[in-house]
Amino acid sequence: MEAKTKDLWVFIETNEDGTPMRVGLELLNPGRMMADKQGGKLVGIVVGNNVAPTVEQAGIYGADQVIYVEGPEYQHYTTDAYTKALYYLVEKYGPTTVMIGATNNGRDLGPRLSSRLQTGLTADCTSLDIDEETGNVAWTRPAFGGNLMATIMCPDHRPQCGTVRPGVFKKPAEGENKAEVIKEEFHVAPEDIRTTLIEVVKEAAGELVDLEGADIIVAGGRGVGGPEGFAPLKELADLLGGVVGASRAAVDAGWIPHAHQVGQTGKTVGPKIYVAAGISGAIQHVAGMSSSKYIIAINKDEDASIFNISDYGVVGDLFEVVPALTAEIKKLKA
Ligand SMILES: Cc1cc2nc3c(=O)[nH]c(=O)nc-3n(C[C@H](O)[C@H](O)[C@H](O)COP(=O)(O)OP(=O)(O)OC[C@H]3O[C@@H](n4cnc5c(N)ncnc54)[C@H](O)[C@@H]3O)c2cc1C
């Protein structure tokens, strides 16, 4: 398909109540930079039911234009309805780029849409740029088990598509909503949706942890030695109003649920402060937390590679250092 415009699209996935999922708003940030470099509009694409809150927020967070499709058939994500709606919009408007958040639904929609458009898709990107001259997006993602980062381009087909991991980019600053809003009437008949949603069963995840939205994360790895080893980390995190993160080694050992995992196969986070206690700094872990503002590493091994990327490092036993830190902060707070 030929691109008809230089416009860059960000698909802003909605929750069931019509509010936006954060990753859609986050993508308006690199989207702005790339649209400006290329000289096209930044367009928010919204599909769902009662999506007024998302349309509004897309404008507040910097979209030049918002195109939306609304209907009860979009209340819950289905591959058929969403692919048909997106395909219709892409054919009609001809954007040069389509970015989708790598949520569960986004990871389903992206490949399906790009395959129908006979174009390429780079999945699960962690960094983005654009070549001003050609308009080719440089989609960067971990490859070969996370041991290197690959930058992939799609020079011969349009629109170029990619999914981008949540938490990699920060939401842009709020601004005056100047977006032009276009409502598209596009409906999908029930018989064209091959799956029927019978019931939504929320995972009994026990505790829900918002790692991606946290300003402070205190994370532990194999060095914590067992489930009880997370207790001092939790105390410090609570004191600072933060949350507890973990390496995959700790999660695989069953010491803490997967919801806490940071890294290539966990969450990508960008807090103001990331404390890594008893974490060696494997590339797959670092891939998920290197964009943190301040990294503080606590490790017994002075040669641990986590020190190479940390702003502050303490060589020592975390079971001495973390409680000492907690006590000191308590004193300061008092
Ligand atoms: C495809 C793939 C995907 C992966 N995805 C992820 C991912 O998403 N997230 C992730 O984290 N990993 C991931 N991994 C695993 C990764 O390669 C590492 O194995 C893992 O990150 C190691 O976890 P760790 O640092 O906790 O453990 P280790 O590497 O064993 O390090 C433990 C550290 O604790 C220190 N230590 C021990 N005791 C103490 C103490 N009392 N006080 C202070 N320090 C102490 C040690 O010196 C050591 O540096 C992935 C691997 C693969 C192949």
mmCIF file of C-alpha atoms and ligand atoms in Angstrom:
data_model
loop_
_atom_site.group_PDB
_atom_site.id
_atom_site.type_symbol
_atom_site.label_atom_id
_atom_site.label_comp_id
_atom_site.label_asym_id
_atom_site.label_seq_id
_atom_site.Cartn_x
_atom_site.Cartn_y
_atom_site.Cartn_z
ATOM 1 C CA MET A 1 0.000 0.000 0.000
ATOM 2 C CA GLU A 2 1.244 3.516 -0.803
ATOM 3 C CA ALA A 3 1.306 6.055 1.996
ATOM 4 C CA LYS A 4 -0.973 8.968 1.110
ATOM 5 C CA THR A 5 0.418 11.224 3.831
ATOM 6 C CA LYS A 6 3.440 11.649 6.083
ATOM 7 C CA ASP A 7 1.182 11.203 9.090
ATOM 8 C CA LEU A 8 2.249 9.057 11.969
ATOM 9 C CA TRP A 9 -0.448 7.114 13.799
ATOM 10 C CA VAL A 10 -0.513 6.062 17.405
ATOM 11 C CA PHE A 11 -3.185 3.504 18.267
ATOM 12 C CA ILE A 12 -4.479 4.426 21.715
ATOM 13 C CA GLU A 13 -6.035 1.324 23.191
ATOM 14 C CA THR A 14 -8.980 1.899 25.489
ATOM 15 C CA ASN A 15 -10.074 0.219 28.685
ATOM 16 C CA GLU A 16 -13.618 -1.108 28.942
ATOM 17 C CA ASP A 17 -14.776 2.213 30.400
ATOM 18 C CA GLY A 18 -13.449 4.197 27.443
ATOM 19 C CA THR A 19 -10.403 5.600 29.238
ATOM 20 C CA PRO A 20 -6.990 5.275 27.556
ATOM 21 C CA MET A 21 -4.366 2.692 28.406
ATOM 22 C CA ARG A 22 -1.244 4.483 29.457
ATOM 23 C CA VAL A 23 1.033 3.083 26.758
ATOM 24 C CA GLY A 24 -1.037 4.787 24.043
ATOM 25 C CA LEU A 25 -0.427 8.162 25.657
ATOM 26 C CA GLU A 26 3.251 7.316 26.218
ATOM 27 C CA LEU A 27 3.665 6.693 22.496
ATOM 28 C CA LEU A 28 2.515 10.226 21.712
ATOM 29 C CA ASN A 29 5.892 11.285 23.098
ATOM 30 C CA PRO A 30 8.223 9.638 20.534
ATOM 31 C CA GLY A 31 5.373 10.066 18.053
ATOM 32 C CA ARG A 32 5.606 13.848 18.370
ATOM 33 C CA MET A 33 9.358 13.810 17.793
ATOM 34 C CA MET A 34 9.087 11.530 14.776
ATOM 35 C CA ALA A 35 6.105 13.305 13.193
ATOM 36 C CA ASP A 36 7.898 16.630 13.551
ATOM 37 C CA LYS A 37 11.109 15.276 12.047
ATOM 38 C CA GLN A 38 9.205 13.926 9.098
ATOM 39 C CA GLY A 39 6.837 16.857 8.701
ATOM 40 C CA GLY A 40 3.597 14.924 9.131
ATOM 41 C CA LYS A 41 0.733 15.074 11.601
ATOM 42 C CA LEU A 42 0.660 13.076 14.817
ATOM 43 C CA VAL A 43 -2.658 11.243 14.781
ATOM 44 C CA GLY A 44 -4.259 9.365 17.676
ATOM 45 C CA ILE A 45 -6.395 6.422 16.575
ATOM 46 C CA VAL A 46 -9.077 5.309 18.994
ATOM 47 C CA VAL A 47 -11.354 2.297 18.703
ATOM 48 C CA GLY A 48 -13.777 1.309 21.459
ATOM 49 C CA ASN A 49 -17.125 2.026 23.060
ATOM 50 C CA ASN A 50 -17.878 5.418 24.644
ATOM 51 C CA VAL A 51 -14.356 6.599 23.969
ATOM 52 C CA ALA A 52 -14.816 10.320 24.706
ATOM 53 C CA PRO A 53 -12.256 10.273 27.582
ATOM 54 C CA THR A 54 -9.583 8.795 25.335
ATOM 55 C CA VAL A 55 -10.316 11.172 22.445
ATOM 56 C CA GLU A 56 -9.997 14.082 24.865
ATOM 57 C CA GLN A 57 -6.766 12.858 26.414
ATOM 58 C CA ALA A 58 -5.171 12.179 23.051
ATOM 59 C CA GLY A 59 -5.543 15.886 22.312
ATOM 60 C CA ILE A 60 -4.326 16.946 25.740
ATOM 61 C CA TYR A 61 -1.194 14.835 25.304
ATOM 62 C CA GLY A 62 -0.348 16.319 21.959
ATOM 63 C CA ALA A 63 -2.097 14.598 19.045
ATOM 64 C CA ASP A 64 -2.743 16.984 16.134
ATOM 65 C CA GLN A 65 -5.696 14.921 15.037
ATOM 66 C CA VAL A 66 -7.778 12.149 16.578
ATOM 67 C CA ILE A 67 -9.704 9.687 14.436
ATOM 68 C CA TYR A 68 -12.085 7.430 16.292
ATOM 69 C CA VAL A 69 -14.466 4.568 15.658
ATOM 70 C CA GLU A 70 -17.059 3.766 18.264
ATOM 71 C CA GLY A 71 -19.585 1.005 18.822
ATOM 72 C CA PRO A 72 -20.676 -1.727 21.228
ATOM 73 C CA GLU A 73 -18.853 -4.314 19.127
ATOM 74 C CA TYR A 74 -15.565 -2.671 20.199
ATOM 75 C CA GLN A 75 -16.321 -2.684 23.932
ATOM 76 C CA HIS A 76 -14.103 -5.728 24.400
ATOM 77 C CA TYR A 77 -11.148 -6.367 22.154
ATOM 78 C CA THR A 78 -11.619 -8.940 19.420
ATOM 79 C CA THR A 79 -9.074 -9.590 16.712
ATOM 80 C CA ASP A 80 -11.711 -9.487 13.972
ATOM 81 C CA ALA A 81 -13.463 -6.244 14.873
ATOM 82 C CA TYR A 82 -10.326 -4.280 15.664
ATOM 83 C CA THR A 83 -8.390 -5.514 12.628
ATOM 84 C CA LYS A 84 -11.274 -4.646 10.311
ATOM 85 C CA ALA A 85 -11.665 -1.177 11.818
ATOM 86 C CA LEU A 86 -7.949 -0.390 11.680
ATOM 87 C CA TYR A 87 -7.610 -1.778 8.175
ATOM 88 C CA TYR A 88 -10.503 0.379 7.003
ATOM 89 C CA LEU A 89 -8.918 3.492 8.502
ATOM 90 C CA VAL A 90 -5.440 2.786 7.133
ATOM 91 C CA GLU A 91 -6.819 2.208 3.628
ATOM 92 C CA LYS A 92 -8.816 5.398 3.764
ATOM 93 C CA TYR A 93 -6.178 7.738 5.199
ATOM 94 C CA GLY A 94 -2.871 6.134 4.177
ATOM 95 C CA PRO A 95 -0.554 6.930 7.112
ATOM 96 C CA THR A 96 3.156 6.318 6.767
ATOM 97 C CA THR A 97 3.595 4.733 10.205
ATOM 98 C CA VAL A 98 1.385 2.892 12.712
ATOM 99 C CA MET A 99 2.568 2.436 16.306
ATOM 100 C CA ILE A 100 0.737 0.185 18.736
ATOM 101 C CA GLY A 101 1.394 -0.429 22.440
ATOM 102 C CA ALA A 102 2.726 -3.933 23.091
ATOM 103 C CA THR A 103 -0.071 -4.894 25.480
ATOM 104 C CA ASN A 104 -1.663 -8.334 25.223
ATOM 105 C CA ASN A 105 -4.185 -6.959 22.736
ATOM 106 C CA GLY A 106 -1.622 -4.829 20.912
ATOM 107 C CA ARG A 107 0.594 -7.868 20.436
ATOM 108 C CA ASP A 108 -2.370 -9.588 18.827
ATOM 109 C CA LEU A 109 -3.548 -6.667 16.719
ATOM 110 C CA GLY A 110 -0.187 -5.489 15.360
ATOM 111 C CA PRO A 111 0.837 -8.643 13.494
ATOM 112 C CA ARG A 112 -2.694 -9.275 12.271
ATOM 113 C CA LEU A 113 -3.064 -5.786 10.870
ATOM 114 C CA SER A 114 0.371 -5.651 9.279
ATOM 115 C CA SER A 115 -0.133 -9.025 7.673
ATOM 116 C CA ARG A 116 -3.418 -7.893 6.156
ATOM 117 C CA LEU A 117 -1.696 -4.735 4.918
ATOM 118 C CA GLN A 118 1.163 -6.841 3.547
ATOM 119 C CA THR A 119 3.724 -4.745 5.321
ATOM 120 C CA GLY A 120 6.340 -5.316 8.000
ATOM 121 C CA LEU A 121 6.010 -5.141 11.756
ATOM 122 C CA THR A 122 8.733 -4.844 14.358
ATOM 123 C CA ALA A 123 7.434 -6.226 17.627
ATOM 124 C CA ASP A 124 8.193 -5.196 21.179
ATOM 125 C CA CYS A 125 10.392 -2.194 20.457
ATOM 126 C CA THR A 126 12.266 -0.413 23.209
ATOM 127 C CA SER A 127 13.624 2.566 21.281
ATOM 128 C CA LEU A 128 12.547 4.538 18.209
ATOM 129 C CA ASP A 129 13.943 7.040 15.771
ATOM 130 C CA ILE A 130 13.277 8.146 12.232
ATOM 131 C CA ASP A 131 15.402 8.906 9.209
ATOM 132 C CA GLU A 132 14.324 12.389 8.171
ATOM 133 C CA GLU A 133 15.086 11.923 4.508
ATOM 134 C CA THR A 134 13.410 8.591 3.844
ATOM 135 C CA GLY A 135 10.913 8.632 6.687
ATOM 136 C CA ASN A 136 12.008 5.118 7.596
ATOM 137 C CA VAL A 137 11.490 4.434 11.274
ATOM 138 C CA ALA A 138 14.446 2.845 13.073
ATOM 139 C CA TRP A 139 12.660 0.332 15.308
ATOM 140 C CA THR A 140 15.004 -1.035 17.965
ATOM 141 C CA ARG A 141 14.269 -4.177 19.968
ATOM 142 C CA PRO A 142 16.196 -6.833 21.887
ATOM 143 C CA ALA A 143 17.305 -9.803 19.764
ATOM 144 C CA PHE A 144 19.025 -13.143 20.334
ATOM 145 C CA GLY A 145 17.737 -13.625 23.858
ATOM 146 C CA GLY A 146 18.353 -9.981 24.656
ATOM 147 C CA ASN A 147 22.084 -10.245 24.109
ATOM 148 C CA LEU A 148 22.060 -7.522 21.499
ATOM 149 C CA MET A 149 19.775 -4.768 20.317
ATOM 150 C CA ALA A 150 18.656 -4.928 16.686
ATOM 151 C CA THR A 151 17.497 -1.891 14.741
ATOM 152 C CA ILE A 152 15.022 -2.856 12.050
ATOM 153 C CA MET A 153 13.706 -0.795 9.156
ATOM 154 C CA CYS A 154 10.899 -1.364 6.714
ATOM 155 C CA PRO A 155 11.966 0.655 3.654
ATOM 156 C CA ASP A 156 9.822 -0.943 0.936
ATOM 157 C CA HIS A 157 6.342 -1.075 2.410
ATOM 158 C CA ARG A 158 3.906 1.330 3.964
ATOM 159 C CA PRO A 159 2.610 1.829 6.499
ATOM 160 C CA GLN A 160 5.542 0.677 8.574
ATOM 161 C CA CYS A 161 4.173 -0.895 11.737
ATOM 162 C CA GLY A 162 5.552 -1.636 15.164
ATOM 163 C CA THR A 163 4.515 -2.505 18.681
ATOM 164 C CA VAL A 164 6.288 -0.714 21.515
ATOM 165 C CA ARG A 165 6.614 -1.899 25.076
ATOM 166 C CA PRO A 166 4.725 -0.104 27.831
ATOM 167 C CA GLY A 167 6.839 1.919 30.241
ATOM 168 C CA VAL A 168 9.666 2.671 27.803
ATOM 169 C CA PHE A 169 8.566 6.248 27.121
ATOM 170 C CA LYS A 170 7.181 8.851 29.472
ATOM 171 C CA LYS A 171 3.806 10.412 28.780
ATOM 172 C CA PRO A 172 4.300 13.841 27.189
ATOM 173 C CA ALA A 173 3.445 16.928 29.215
ATOM 174 C CA GLU A 174 -0.218 17.949 29.158
ATOM 175 C CA GLY A 175 -0.995 20.855 26.874
ATOM 176 C CA GLU A 176 -3.858 22.739 25.327
ATOM 177 C CA ASN A 177 -6.090 20.389 23.370
ATOM 178 C CA LYS A 178 -5.993 21.613 19.788
ATOM 179 C CA ALA A 179 -6.687 18.303 18.095
ATOM 180 C CA GLU A 180 -8.991 18.071 15.136
ATOM 181 C CA VAL A 181 -11.412 15.241 15.920
ATOM 182 C CA ILE A 182 -12.859 12.998 13.215
ATOM 183 C CA LYS A 183 -15.516 10.394 13.909
ATOM 184 C CA GLU A 184 -15.596 7.526 11.440
ATOM 185 C CA GLU A 185 -18.718 5.394 11.136
ATOM 186 C CA PHE A 186 -17.501 1.847 10.727
ATOM 187 C CA HIS A 187 -19.335 -1.132 12.109
ATOM 188 C CA VAL A 188 -18.635 -4.826 12.138
ATOM 189 C CA ALA A 189 -21.607 -7.204 11.994
ATOM 190 C CA PRO A 190 -21.763 -9.822 14.782
ATOM 191 C CA GLU A 191 -21.480 -12.665 12.227
ATOM 192 C CA ASP A 192 -18.143 -11.206 11.080
ATOM 193 C CA ILE A 193 -16.674 -11.541 14.549
ATOM 194 C CA ARG A 194 -15.676 -15.146 14.914
ATOM 195 C CA THR A 195 -15.130 -15.125 18.633
ATOM 196 C CA THR A 196 -17.754 -14.493 21.275
ATOM 197 C CA LEU A 197 -16.789 -13.131 24.621
ATOM 198 C CA ILE A 198 -18.649 -15.104 27.251
ATOM 199 C CA GLU A 199 -17.115 -13.798 30.423
ATOM 200 C CA VAL A 200 -14.157 -11.735 31.552
ATOM 201 C CA VAL A 201 -12.345 -13.467 34.389
ATOM 202 C CA LYS A 202 -9.955 -11.156 36.119
ATOM 203 C CA GLU A 203 -6.786 -12.943 37.067
ATOM 204 C CA ALA A 204 -6.649 -13.511 40.794
ATOM 205 C CA ALA A 205 -3.267 -11.887 40.760
ATOM 206 C CA GLY A 206 -3.427 -11.329 44.491
ATOM 207 C CA GLU A 207 -1.514 -8.174 44.674
ATOM 208 C CA LEU A 208 -1.487 -5.791 41.726
ATOM 209 C CA VAL A 209 1.750 -3.941 41.279
ATOM 210 C CA ASP A 210 2.108 -0.836 39.169
ATOM 211 C CA LEU A 211 5.792 -1.042 38.320
ATOM 212 C CA GLU A 212 5.441 0.979 35.129
ATOM 213 C CA GLY A 213 3.843 3.921 36.901
ATOM 214 C CA ALA A 214 6.106 3.862 39.968
ATOM 215 C CA ASP A 215 8.518 6.683 40.760
ATOM 216 C CA ILE A 216 10.553 4.526 43.114
ATOM 217 C CA ILE A 217 11.320 0.824 42.738
ATOM 218 C CA VAL A 218 13.306 -1.251 45.197
ATOM 219 C CA ALA A 219 14.193 -4.456 43.367
ATOM 220 C CA GLY A 220 15.750 -7.669 44.593
ATOM 221 C CA GLY A 221 17.439 -10.526 42.832
ATOM 222 C CA ARG A 222 18.900 -13.927 43.625
ATOM 223 C CA GLY A 223 20.987 -12.183 46.276
ATOM 224 C CA VAL A 224 17.940 -11.844 48.560
ATOM 225 C CA GLY A 225 18.210 -15.604 49.088
ATOM 226 C CA GLY A 226 14.512 -16.466 49.492
ATOM 227 C CA PRO A 227 10.993 -15.046 49.758
ATOM 228 C CA GLU A 228 11.669 -13.650 53.223
ATOM 229 C CA GLY A 229 14.652 -11.738 51.797
ATOM 230 C CA PHE A 230 12.214 -9.345 50.131
ATOM 231 C CA ALA A 231 10.910 -8.106 53.522
ATOM 232 C CA PRO A 232 13.608 -5.434 54.075
ATOM 233 C CA LEU A 233 13.181 -4.302 50.455
ATOM 234 C CA LYS A 234 9.433 -3.980 50.955
ATOM 235 C CA GLU A 235 9.976 -1.956 54.111
ATOM 236 C CA LEU A 236 12.249 0.458 52.265
ATOM 237 C CA ALA A 237 9.872 0.671 49.300
ATOM 238 C CA ASP A 238 6.885 1.377 51.565
ATOM 239 C CA LEU A 239 8.797 4.057 53.403
ATOM 240 C CA LEU A 240 9.620 5.788 50.128
ATOM 241 C CA GLY A 241 6.156 5.322 48.635
ATOM 242 C CA GLY A 242 7.564 2.933 46.057
ATOM 243 C CA VAL A 243 7.004 -0.645 44.939
ATOM 244 C CA VAL A 244 9.056 -3.832 44.934
ATOM 245 C CA GLY A 245 10.610 -5.152 41.729
ATOM 246 C CA ALA A 246 12.520 -8.350 41.068
ATOM 247 C CA SER A 247 14.896 -10.062 38.699
ATOM 248 C CA ARG A 248 13.824 -13.127 36.799
ATOM 249 C CA ALA A 249 16.066 -15.306 38.940
ATOM 250 C CA ALA A 250 14.001 -14.378 42.001
ATOM 251 C CA VAL A 251 10.723 -14.858 40.130
ATOM 252 C CA ASP A 252 11.780 -18.201 38.660
ATOM 253 C CA ALA A 253 12.747 -19.370 42.135
ATOM 254 C CA GLY A 254 9.154 -18.690 43.189
ATOM 255 C CA TRP A 255 10.142 -16.079 45.769
ATOM 256 C CA ILE A 256 7.904 -13.345 44.326
ATOM 257 C CA PRO A 257 5.127 -13.273 41.654
ATOM 258 C CA HIS A 258 5.920 -12.576 38.012
ATOM 259 C CA ALA A 259 4.003 -9.277 38.210
ATOM 260 C CA HIS A 260 7.110 -7.864 39.927
ATOM 261 C CA GLN A 261 9.602 -8.924 37.259
ATOM 262 C CA VAL A 262 11.614 -6.228 35.545
ATOM 263 C CA GLY A 263 13.420 -6.889 32.296
ATOM 264 C CA GLN A 264 13.126 -8.200 28.820
ATOM 265 C CA THR A 265 10.494 -10.789 29.708
ATOM 266 C CA GLY A 266 9.067 -8.694 32.525
ATOM 267 C CA LYS A 267 8.139 -5.028 32.698
ATOM 268 C CA THR A 268 10.055 -2.094 31.293
ATOM 269 C CA VAL A 269 10.276 0.626 33.901
ATOM 270 C CA GLY A 270 11.599 4.161 34.124
ATOM 271 C CA PRO A 271 11.273 5.351 37.736
ATOM 272 C CA LYS A 272 13.098 8.297 39.265
ATOM 273 C CA ILE A 273 14.963 5.930 41.587
ATOM 274 C CA TYR A 274 15.714 2.243 40.992
ATOM 275 C CA VAL A 275 17.417 0.365 43.790
ATOM 276 C CA ALA A 276 18.913 -2.948 42.594
ATOM 277 C CA ALA A 277 19.770 -5.126 45.580
ATOM 278 C CA GLY A 278 21.422 -8.497 45.012
ATOM 279 C CA ILE A 279 20.996 -8.189 41.243
ATOM 280 C CA SER A 280 24.033 -8.860 39.065
ATOM 281 C CA GLY A 281 23.018 -6.691 36.105
ATOM 282 C CA ALA A 282 22.403 -9.223 33.328
ATOM 283 C CA ILE A 283 21.622 -7.578 30.004
ATOM 284 C CA GLN A 284 18.062 -8.938 30.044
ATOM 285 C CA HIS A 285 17.425 -7.262 33.384
ATOM 286 C CA VAL A 286 19.112 -4.017 32.396
ATOM 287 C CA ALA A 287 16.977 -3.873 29.224
ATOM 288 C CA GLY A 288 13.983 -3.259 31.464
ATOM 289 C CA MET A 289 15.366 -0.631 33.835
ATOM 290 C CA SER A 290 18.263 1.244 32.244
ATOM 291 C CA SER A 291 16.142 4.317 31.549
ATOM 292 C CA SER A 292 15.620 4.876 35.299
ATOM 293 C CA LYS A 293 16.770 8.347 36.340
ATOM 294 C CA TYR A 294 18.964 7.254 39.260
ATOM 295 C CA ILE A 295 20.146 3.693 39.685
ATOM 296 C CA ILE A 296 21.466 2.653 43.082
ATOM 297 C CA ALA A 297 23.125 -0.759 43.190
ATOM 298 C CA ILE A 298 23.812 -2.796 46.303
ATOM 299 C CA ASN A 299 25.907 -5.886 45.691
ATOM 300 C CA LYS A 300 28.488 -7.971 47.567
ATOM 301 C CA ASP A 301 30.563 -8.387 44.430
ATOM 302 C CA GLU A 302 32.443 -5.253 43.471
ATOM 303 C CA ASP A 303 32.812 -6.583 39.919
ATOM 304 C CA ALA A 304 29.067 -7.057 39.401
ATOM 305 C CA SER A 305 28.106 -5.499 36.073
ATOM 306 C CA ILE A 306 25.185 -3.635 37.635
ATOM 307 C CA PHE A 307 27.788 -1.143 38.899
ATOM 308 C CA ASN A 308 28.627 -0.216 35.306
ATOM 309 C CA ILE A 309 25.217 1.343 34.817
ATOM 310 C CA SER A 310 24.529 2.659 38.302
ATOM 311 C CA ASP A 311 24.763 6.243 39.505
ATOM 312 C CA TYR A 312 25.498 5.152 43.067
ATOM 313 C CA GLY A 313 26.901 1.828 44.163
ATOM 314 C CA VAL A 314 27.356 0.209 47.555
ATOM 315 C CA VAL A 315 29.600 -2.837 47.770
ATOM 316 C CA GLY A 316 28.189 -4.761 50.692
ATOM 317 C CA ASP A 317 25.665 -7.203 52.050
ATOM 318 C CA LEU A 318 22.151 -6.047 51.229
ATOM 319 C CA PHE A 319 20.921 -7.363 54.577
ATOM 320 C CA GLU A 320 23.149 -4.794 56.263
ATOM 321 C CA VAL A 321 22.917 -1.976 53.736
ATOM 322 C CA VAL A 322 19.152 -1.926 53.143
ATOM 323 C CA PRO A 323 18.120 -1.820 56.835
ATOM 324 C CA ALA A 324 20.770 0.855 57.475
ATOM 325 C CA LEU A 325 19.362 2.907 54.600
ATOM 326 C CA THR A 326 15.821 2.436 55.909
ATOM 327 C CA ALA A 327 16.843 3.505 59.420
ATOM 328 C CA GLU A 328 18.598 6.603 58.074
ATOM 329 C CA ILE A 329 15.593 7.629 55.975
ATOM 330 C CA LYS A 330 13.288 7.109 58.968
ATOM 331 C CA LYS A 331 15.519 9.439 60.989
ATOM 332 C CA LEU A 332 15.447 12.059 58.233
ATOM 333 C CA LYS A 333 11.670 11.788 57.969
ATOM 334 C CA ALA A 334 11.278 12.191 61.713
HETATM 335 C C1 LIG B 1 15.499 -14.802 26.940
HETATM 336 C C2 LIG B 1 15.840 -14.369 28.332
HETATM 337 C C3 LIG B 1 15.035 -13.427 28.948
HETATM 338 C C4 LIG B 1 15.332 -13.003 30.251
HETATM 339 N N1 LIG B 1 14.532 -12.055 30.828
HETATM 340 C C5 LIG B 1 14.866 -11.549 32.035
HETATM 341 C C6 LIG B 1 14.098 -10.507 32.641
HETATM 342 O O1 LIG B 1 13.084 -10.055 32.126
HETATM 343 N N2 LIG B 1 14.509 -10.026 33.832
HETATM 344 C C7 LIG B 1 15.618 -10.505 34.487
HETATM 345 O O2 LIG B 1 15.943 -10.021 35.570
HETATM 346 N N3 LIG B 1 16.346 -11.515 33.930
HETATM 347 C C8 LIG B 1 15.984 -12.050 32.736
HETATM 348 N N4 LIG B 1 16.715 -13.075 32.224
HETATM 349 C C9 LIG B 1 17.711 -13.745 33.085
HETATM 350 C C10 LIG B 1 19.028 -13.026 33.153
HETATM 351 O O3 LIG B 1 19.856 -13.475 32.107
HETATM 352 C C11 LIG B 1 19.722 -13.322 34.494
HETATM 353 O O4 LIG B 1 19.861 -14.724 34.658
HETATM 354 C C12 LIG B 1 18.992 -12.774 35.717
HETATM 355 O O5 LIG B 1 18.670 -11.412 35.520
HETATM 356 C C13 LIG B 1 19.871 -12.920 36.943
HETATM 357 O O6 LIG B 1 19.172 -12.479 38.069
HETATM 358 P P1 LIG B 1 19.970 -11.942 39.336
HETATM 359 O O7 LIG B 1 20.774 -10.775 38.953
HETATM 360 O O8 LIG B 1 18.955 -11.773 40.400
HETATM 361 O O9 LIG B 1 20.848 -13.203 39.753
HETATM 362 P P2 LIG B 1 22.405 -13.431 39.675
HETATM 363 O O10 LIG B 1 22.927 -13.153 38.332
HETATM 364 O O11 LIG B 1 22.643 -14.772 40.259
HETATM 365 O O12 LIG B 1 22.994 -12.314 40.648
HETATM 366 C C14 LIG B 1 22.808 -12.285 42.017
HETATM 367 C C15 LIG B 1 23.662 -11.149 42.556
HETATM 368 O O13 LIG B 1 23.424 -10.996 43.933
HETATM 369 C C16 LIG B 1 24.637 -10.679 44.573
HETATM 370 N N5 LIG B 1 24.463 -11.036 45.983
HETATM 371 C C17 LIG B 1 24.330 -12.269 46.533
HETATM 372 N N6 LIG B 1 24.092 -12.179 47.851
HETATM 373 C C18 LIG B 1 24.105 -10.870 48.154
HETATM 374 C C19 LIG B 1 23.919 -10.132 49.353
HETATM 375 N N7 LIG B 1 23.632 -10.734 50.535
HETATM 376 N N8 LIG B 1 24.016 -8.778 49.317
HETATM 377 C C20 LIG B 1 24.276 -8.143 48.140
HETATM 378 N N9 LIG B 1 24.450 -8.797 46.969
HETATM 379 C C21 LIG B 1 24.346 -10.128 46.973
HETATM 380 C C22 LIG B 1 25.668 -11.478 43.819
HETATM 381 O O14 LIG B 1 26.956 -10.901 43.981
HETATM 382 C C23 LIG B 1 25.159 -11.400 42.403
HETATM 383 O O15 LIG B 1 25.717 -10.278 41.716
HETATM 384 C C24 LIG B 1 16.435 -13.536 30.930
HETATM 385 C C25 LIG B 1 17.234 -14.464 30.298
HETATM 386 C C26 LIG B 1 16.956 -14.895 29.031
HETATM 387 C C27 LIG B 1 17.853 -15.895 28.360
#
